[in-house]
PDB file of C-alpha atoms in Angstrom:
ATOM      1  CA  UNK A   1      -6.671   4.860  13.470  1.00  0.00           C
ATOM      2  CA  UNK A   2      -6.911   4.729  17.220  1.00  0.00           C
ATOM      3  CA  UNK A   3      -4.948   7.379  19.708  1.00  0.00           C
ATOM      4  CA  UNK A   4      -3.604  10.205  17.670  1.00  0.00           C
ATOM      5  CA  UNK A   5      -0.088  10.821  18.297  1.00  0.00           C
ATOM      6  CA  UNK A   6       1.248  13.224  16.291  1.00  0.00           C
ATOM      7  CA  UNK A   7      -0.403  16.404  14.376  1.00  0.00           C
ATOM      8  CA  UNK A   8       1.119  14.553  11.344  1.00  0.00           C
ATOM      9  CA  UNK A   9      -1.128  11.748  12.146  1.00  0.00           C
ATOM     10  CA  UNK A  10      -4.307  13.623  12.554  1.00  0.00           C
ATOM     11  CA  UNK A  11      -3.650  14.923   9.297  1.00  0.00           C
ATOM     12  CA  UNK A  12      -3.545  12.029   7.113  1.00  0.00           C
ATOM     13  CA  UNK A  13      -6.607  10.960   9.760  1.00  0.00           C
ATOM     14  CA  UNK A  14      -8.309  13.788   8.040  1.00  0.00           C
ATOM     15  CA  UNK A  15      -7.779  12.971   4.850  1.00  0.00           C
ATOM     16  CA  UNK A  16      -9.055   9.361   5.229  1.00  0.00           C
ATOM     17  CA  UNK A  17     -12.115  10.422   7.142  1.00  0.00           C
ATOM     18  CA  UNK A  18     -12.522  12.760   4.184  1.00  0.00           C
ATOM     19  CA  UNK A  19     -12.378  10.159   1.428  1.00  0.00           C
ATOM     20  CA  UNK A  20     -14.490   7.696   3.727  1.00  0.00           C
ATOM     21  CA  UNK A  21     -17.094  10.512   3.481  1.00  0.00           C
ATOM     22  CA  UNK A  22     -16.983  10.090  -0.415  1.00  0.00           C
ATOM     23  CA  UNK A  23     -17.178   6.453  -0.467  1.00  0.00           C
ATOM     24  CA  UNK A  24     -17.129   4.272   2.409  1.00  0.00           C
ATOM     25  CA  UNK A  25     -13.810   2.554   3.017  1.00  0.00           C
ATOM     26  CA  UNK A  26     -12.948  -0.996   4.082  1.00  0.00           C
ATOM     27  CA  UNK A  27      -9.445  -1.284   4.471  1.00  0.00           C
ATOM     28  CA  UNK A  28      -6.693   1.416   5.002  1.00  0.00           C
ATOM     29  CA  UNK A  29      -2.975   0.213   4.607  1.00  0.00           C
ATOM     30  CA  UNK A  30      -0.039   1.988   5.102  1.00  0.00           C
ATOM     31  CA  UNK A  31       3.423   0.883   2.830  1.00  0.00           C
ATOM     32  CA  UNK A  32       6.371   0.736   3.895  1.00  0.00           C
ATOM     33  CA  UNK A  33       9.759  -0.800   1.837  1.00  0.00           C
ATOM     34  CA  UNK A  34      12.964  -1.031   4.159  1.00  0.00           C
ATOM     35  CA  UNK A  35      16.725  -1.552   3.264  1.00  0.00           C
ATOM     36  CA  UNK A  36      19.406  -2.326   5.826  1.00  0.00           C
ATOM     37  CA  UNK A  37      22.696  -2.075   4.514  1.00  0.00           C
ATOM     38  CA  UNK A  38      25.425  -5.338   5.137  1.00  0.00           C
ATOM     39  CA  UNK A  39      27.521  -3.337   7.234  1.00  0.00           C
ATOM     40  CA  UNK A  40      24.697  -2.319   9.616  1.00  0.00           C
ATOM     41  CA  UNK A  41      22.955  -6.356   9.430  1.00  0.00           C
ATOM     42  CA  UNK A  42      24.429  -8.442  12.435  1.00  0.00           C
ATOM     43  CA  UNK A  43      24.836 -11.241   9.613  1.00  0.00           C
ATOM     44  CA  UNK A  44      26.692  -8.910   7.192  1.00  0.00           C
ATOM     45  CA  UNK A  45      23.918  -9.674   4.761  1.00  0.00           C
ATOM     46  CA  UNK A  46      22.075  -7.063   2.740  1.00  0.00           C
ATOM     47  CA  UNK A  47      18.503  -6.977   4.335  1.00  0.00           C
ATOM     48  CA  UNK A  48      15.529  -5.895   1.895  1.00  0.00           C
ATOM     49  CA  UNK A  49      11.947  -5.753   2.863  1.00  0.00           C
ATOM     50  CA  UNK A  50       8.578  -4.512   2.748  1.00  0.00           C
ATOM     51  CA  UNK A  51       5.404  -4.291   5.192  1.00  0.00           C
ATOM     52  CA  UNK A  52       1.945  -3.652   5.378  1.00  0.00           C
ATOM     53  CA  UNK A  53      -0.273  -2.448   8.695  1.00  0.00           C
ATOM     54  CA  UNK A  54      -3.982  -2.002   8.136  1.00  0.00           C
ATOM     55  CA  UNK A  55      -4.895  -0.780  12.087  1.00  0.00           C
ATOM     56  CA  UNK A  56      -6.328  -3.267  14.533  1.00  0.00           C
ATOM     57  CA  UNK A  57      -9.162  -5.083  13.514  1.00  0.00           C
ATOM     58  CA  UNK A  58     -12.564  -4.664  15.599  1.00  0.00           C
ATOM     59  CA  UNK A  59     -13.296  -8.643  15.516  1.00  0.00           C
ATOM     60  CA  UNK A  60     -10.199  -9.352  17.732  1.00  0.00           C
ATOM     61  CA  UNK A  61      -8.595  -6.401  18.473  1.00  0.00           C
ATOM     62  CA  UNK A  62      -5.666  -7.556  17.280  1.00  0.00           C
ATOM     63  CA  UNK A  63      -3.256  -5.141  15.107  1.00  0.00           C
ATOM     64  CA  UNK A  64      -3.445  -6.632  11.354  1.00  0.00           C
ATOM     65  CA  UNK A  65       0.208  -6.325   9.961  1.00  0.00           C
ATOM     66  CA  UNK A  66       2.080  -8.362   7.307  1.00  0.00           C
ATOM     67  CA  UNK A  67       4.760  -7.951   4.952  1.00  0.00           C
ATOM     68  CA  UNK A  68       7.920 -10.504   4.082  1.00  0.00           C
ATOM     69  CA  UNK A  69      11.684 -10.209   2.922  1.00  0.00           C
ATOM     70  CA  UNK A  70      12.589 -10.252  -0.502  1.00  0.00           C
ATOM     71  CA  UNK A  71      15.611 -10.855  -2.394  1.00  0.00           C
ATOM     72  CA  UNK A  72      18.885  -9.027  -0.930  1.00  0.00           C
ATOM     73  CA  UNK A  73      19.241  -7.533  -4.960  1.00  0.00           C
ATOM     74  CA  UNK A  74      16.340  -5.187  -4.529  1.00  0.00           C
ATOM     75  CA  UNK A  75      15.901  -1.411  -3.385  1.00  0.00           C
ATOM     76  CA  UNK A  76      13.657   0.335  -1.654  1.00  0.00           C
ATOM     77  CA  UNK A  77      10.984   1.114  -4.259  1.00  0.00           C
ATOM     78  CA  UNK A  78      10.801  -2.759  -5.254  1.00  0.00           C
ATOM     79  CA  UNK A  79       9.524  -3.220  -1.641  1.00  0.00           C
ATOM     80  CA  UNK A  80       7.484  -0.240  -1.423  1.00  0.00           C
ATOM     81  CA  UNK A  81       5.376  -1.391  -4.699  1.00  0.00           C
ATOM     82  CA  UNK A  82       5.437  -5.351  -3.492  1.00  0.00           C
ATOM     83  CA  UNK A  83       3.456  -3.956  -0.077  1.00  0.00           C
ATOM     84  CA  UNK A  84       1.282  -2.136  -2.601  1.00  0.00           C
ATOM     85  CA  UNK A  85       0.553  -5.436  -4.593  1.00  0.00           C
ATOM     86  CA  UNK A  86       0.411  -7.517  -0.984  1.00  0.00           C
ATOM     87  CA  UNK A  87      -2.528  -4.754  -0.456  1.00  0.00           C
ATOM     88  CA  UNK A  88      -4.273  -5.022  -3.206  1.00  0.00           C
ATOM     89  CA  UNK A  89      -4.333  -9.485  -3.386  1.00  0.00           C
ATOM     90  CA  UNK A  90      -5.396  -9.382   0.400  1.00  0.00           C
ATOM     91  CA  UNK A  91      -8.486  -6.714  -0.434  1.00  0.00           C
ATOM     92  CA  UNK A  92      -9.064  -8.731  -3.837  1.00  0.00           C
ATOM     93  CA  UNK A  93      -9.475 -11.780  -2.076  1.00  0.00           C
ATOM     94  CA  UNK A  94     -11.163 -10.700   0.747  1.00  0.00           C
ATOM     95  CA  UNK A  95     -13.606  -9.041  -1.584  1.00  0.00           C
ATOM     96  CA  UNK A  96     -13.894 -12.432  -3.790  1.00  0.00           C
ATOM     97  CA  UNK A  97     -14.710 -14.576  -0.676  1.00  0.00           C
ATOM     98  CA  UNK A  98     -17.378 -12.272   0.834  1.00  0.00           C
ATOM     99  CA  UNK A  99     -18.749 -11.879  -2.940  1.00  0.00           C
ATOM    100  CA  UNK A 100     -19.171  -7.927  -1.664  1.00  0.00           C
ATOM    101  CA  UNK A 101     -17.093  -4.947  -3.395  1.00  0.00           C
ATOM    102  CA  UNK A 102     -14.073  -3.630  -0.946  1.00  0.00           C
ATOM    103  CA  UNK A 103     -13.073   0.010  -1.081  1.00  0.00           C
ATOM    104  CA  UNK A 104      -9.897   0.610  -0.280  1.00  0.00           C
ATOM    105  CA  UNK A 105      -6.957   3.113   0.438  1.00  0.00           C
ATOM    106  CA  UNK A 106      -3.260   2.838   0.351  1.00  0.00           C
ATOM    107  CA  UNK A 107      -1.007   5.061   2.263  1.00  0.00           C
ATOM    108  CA  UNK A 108       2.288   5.273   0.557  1.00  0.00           C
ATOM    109  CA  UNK A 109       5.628   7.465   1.234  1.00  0.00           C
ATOM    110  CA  UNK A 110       7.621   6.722  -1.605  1.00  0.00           C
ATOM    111  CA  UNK A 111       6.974   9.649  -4.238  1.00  0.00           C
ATOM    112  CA  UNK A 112       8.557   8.121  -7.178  1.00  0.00           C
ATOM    113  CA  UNK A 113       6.774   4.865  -6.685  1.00  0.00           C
ATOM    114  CA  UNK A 114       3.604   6.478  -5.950  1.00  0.00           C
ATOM    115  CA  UNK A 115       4.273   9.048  -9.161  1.00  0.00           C
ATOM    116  CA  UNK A 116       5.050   5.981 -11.422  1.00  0.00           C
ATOM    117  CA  UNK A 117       1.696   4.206  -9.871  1.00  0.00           C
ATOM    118  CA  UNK A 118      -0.232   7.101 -10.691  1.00  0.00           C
ATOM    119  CA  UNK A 119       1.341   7.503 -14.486  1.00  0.00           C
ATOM    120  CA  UNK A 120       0.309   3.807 -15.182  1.00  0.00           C
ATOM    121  CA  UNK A 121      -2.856   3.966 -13.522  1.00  0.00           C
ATOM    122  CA  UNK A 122      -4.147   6.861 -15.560  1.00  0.00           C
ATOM    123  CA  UNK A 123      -3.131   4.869 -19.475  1.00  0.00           C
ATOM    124  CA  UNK A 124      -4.693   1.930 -17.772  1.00  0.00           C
ATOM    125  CA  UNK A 125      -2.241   0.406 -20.016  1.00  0.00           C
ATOM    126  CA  UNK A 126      -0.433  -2.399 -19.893  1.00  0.00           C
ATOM    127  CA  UNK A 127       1.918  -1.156 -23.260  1.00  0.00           C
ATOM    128  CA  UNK A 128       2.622   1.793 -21.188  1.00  0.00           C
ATOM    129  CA  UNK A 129       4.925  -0.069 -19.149  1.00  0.00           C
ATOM    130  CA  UNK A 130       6.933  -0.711 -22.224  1.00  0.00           C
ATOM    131  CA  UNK A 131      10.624   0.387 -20.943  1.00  0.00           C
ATOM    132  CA  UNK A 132      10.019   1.061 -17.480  1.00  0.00           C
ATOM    133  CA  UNK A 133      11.795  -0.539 -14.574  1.00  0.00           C
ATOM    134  CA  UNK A 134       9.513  -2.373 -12.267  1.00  0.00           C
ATOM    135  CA  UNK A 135       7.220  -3.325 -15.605  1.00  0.00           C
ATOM    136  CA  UNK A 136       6.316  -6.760 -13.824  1.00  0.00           C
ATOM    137  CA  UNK A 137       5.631  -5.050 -10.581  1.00  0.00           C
ATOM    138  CA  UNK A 138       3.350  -2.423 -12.143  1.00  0.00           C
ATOM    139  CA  UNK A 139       1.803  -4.875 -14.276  1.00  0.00           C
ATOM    140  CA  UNK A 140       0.920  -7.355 -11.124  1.00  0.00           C
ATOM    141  CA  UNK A 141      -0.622  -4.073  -9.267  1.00  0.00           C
ATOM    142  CA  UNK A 142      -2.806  -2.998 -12.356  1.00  0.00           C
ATOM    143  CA  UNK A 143      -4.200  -6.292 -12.936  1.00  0.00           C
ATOM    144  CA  UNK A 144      -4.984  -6.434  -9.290  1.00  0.00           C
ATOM    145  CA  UNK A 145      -6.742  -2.895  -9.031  1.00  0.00           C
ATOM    146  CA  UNK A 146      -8.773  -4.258 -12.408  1.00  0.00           C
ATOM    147  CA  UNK A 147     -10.222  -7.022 -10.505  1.00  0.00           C
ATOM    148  CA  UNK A 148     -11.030  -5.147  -7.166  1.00  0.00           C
ATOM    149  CA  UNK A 149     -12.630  -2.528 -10.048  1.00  0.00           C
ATOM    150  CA  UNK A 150     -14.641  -5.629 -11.659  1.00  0.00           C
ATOM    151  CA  UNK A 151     -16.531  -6.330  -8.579  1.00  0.00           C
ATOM    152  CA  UNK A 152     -17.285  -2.790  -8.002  1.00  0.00           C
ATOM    153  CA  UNK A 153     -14.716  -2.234  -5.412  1.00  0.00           C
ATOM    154  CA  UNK A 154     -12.341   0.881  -5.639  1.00  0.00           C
ATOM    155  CA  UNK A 155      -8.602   1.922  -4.445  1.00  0.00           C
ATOM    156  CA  UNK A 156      -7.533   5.578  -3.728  1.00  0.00           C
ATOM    157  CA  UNK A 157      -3.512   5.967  -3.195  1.00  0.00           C
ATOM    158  CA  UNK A 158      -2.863   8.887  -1.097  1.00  0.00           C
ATOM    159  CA  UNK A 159       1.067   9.659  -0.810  1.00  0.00           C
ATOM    160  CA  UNK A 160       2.281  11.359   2.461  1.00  0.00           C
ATOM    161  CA  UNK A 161       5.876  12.762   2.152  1.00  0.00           C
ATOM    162  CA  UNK A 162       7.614  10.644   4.901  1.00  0.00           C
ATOM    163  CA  UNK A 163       5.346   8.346   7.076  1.00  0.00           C
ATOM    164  CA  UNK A 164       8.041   9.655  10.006  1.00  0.00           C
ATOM    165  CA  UNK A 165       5.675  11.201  12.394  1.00  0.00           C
ATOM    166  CA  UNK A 166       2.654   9.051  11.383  1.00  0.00           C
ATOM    167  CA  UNK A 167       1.498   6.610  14.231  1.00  0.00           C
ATOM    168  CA  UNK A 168       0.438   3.346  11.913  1.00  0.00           C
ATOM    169  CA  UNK A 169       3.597   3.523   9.680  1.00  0.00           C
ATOM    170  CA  UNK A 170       5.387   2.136  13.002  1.00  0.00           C
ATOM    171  CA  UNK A 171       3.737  -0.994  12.540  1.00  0.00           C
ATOM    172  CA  UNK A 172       4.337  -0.751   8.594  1.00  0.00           C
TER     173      UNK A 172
END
């Protein structure tokens, strides 16, 4: 995670270094969803969007961010879950074109998102999502996570309340 900034930081350090001990880890991303109201946009527009950062890569040295605007209609947890599912395609295709399992884990702050993730993860069912809002979000992540799980790979969510005080959410 490079230089440590914060004891916050260290701590969720910790607890990666700690699952890495259980099973070696390929990628760690941290989530981030964003909302900037019209009033505050220079544009008067309603800004929505969501980001990824993984850390800097040791090929290049070059920080590995990405993440994209969506429509000006959504909120916050709509972003937060479409970095999850912008995750979880990069590591499944990643995984896919090295013909290798990835292990990954996701750093998220949003504790509903993360608490409906975890609910629909556990049925591993897609009838579970019967009803809920963000059905077609939840539904792209599972199938995702299946096919990382297919080829032996693995994801771990770990939710830290507020990535404020976390180094790599910056980039997020």
């Amino acid at each position: 995670l490079g230089t440590m900034h914060t004891e916050r930081t260290r701590q969720v350090a910790q607890i990666i270094n700690e699952l890495n001990e259980e099973q070696h880890v390929d990628v760690v991303a941290f989530t981030d969803g964003a909302l900037k109201p019209a009033e505050d946009a220079a544009d008067g527009t309603r800004k929505v969007a969501c980001g990824v950062y993984e850390g800097v890569c040791a090929a290049n040295l070059q920080h590995v961010a990405y993440g994209h605007a969506l429509p000006p209609e959504c909120e916050v947890p709509e972003a937060e879950l479409e970095a999850v599912r912008l995750v979880l395609e990069r590591a499944d295709k990643k995984a896919r074109s090295e013909h290798q399992p990835g292990h990954g884990v996701i750093v998220i702050d949003s504790e509903s998102c993360f608490g409906e993730m975890e609910h629909v993860w556990a049925a591993e069912n897609l009838g579970e999502l019967e009803g809920m809002g963000r059905a077609l979000m939840h539904e792209l992540i599972l199938e995702r996570r299946r096919r990382i799980e297919e080829h032996g790979g693995s994801v771990r969510l770990v939710w830290v309340p507020s990535h404020v005080g976390i180094y790599p959410n910056a980039y997020a």
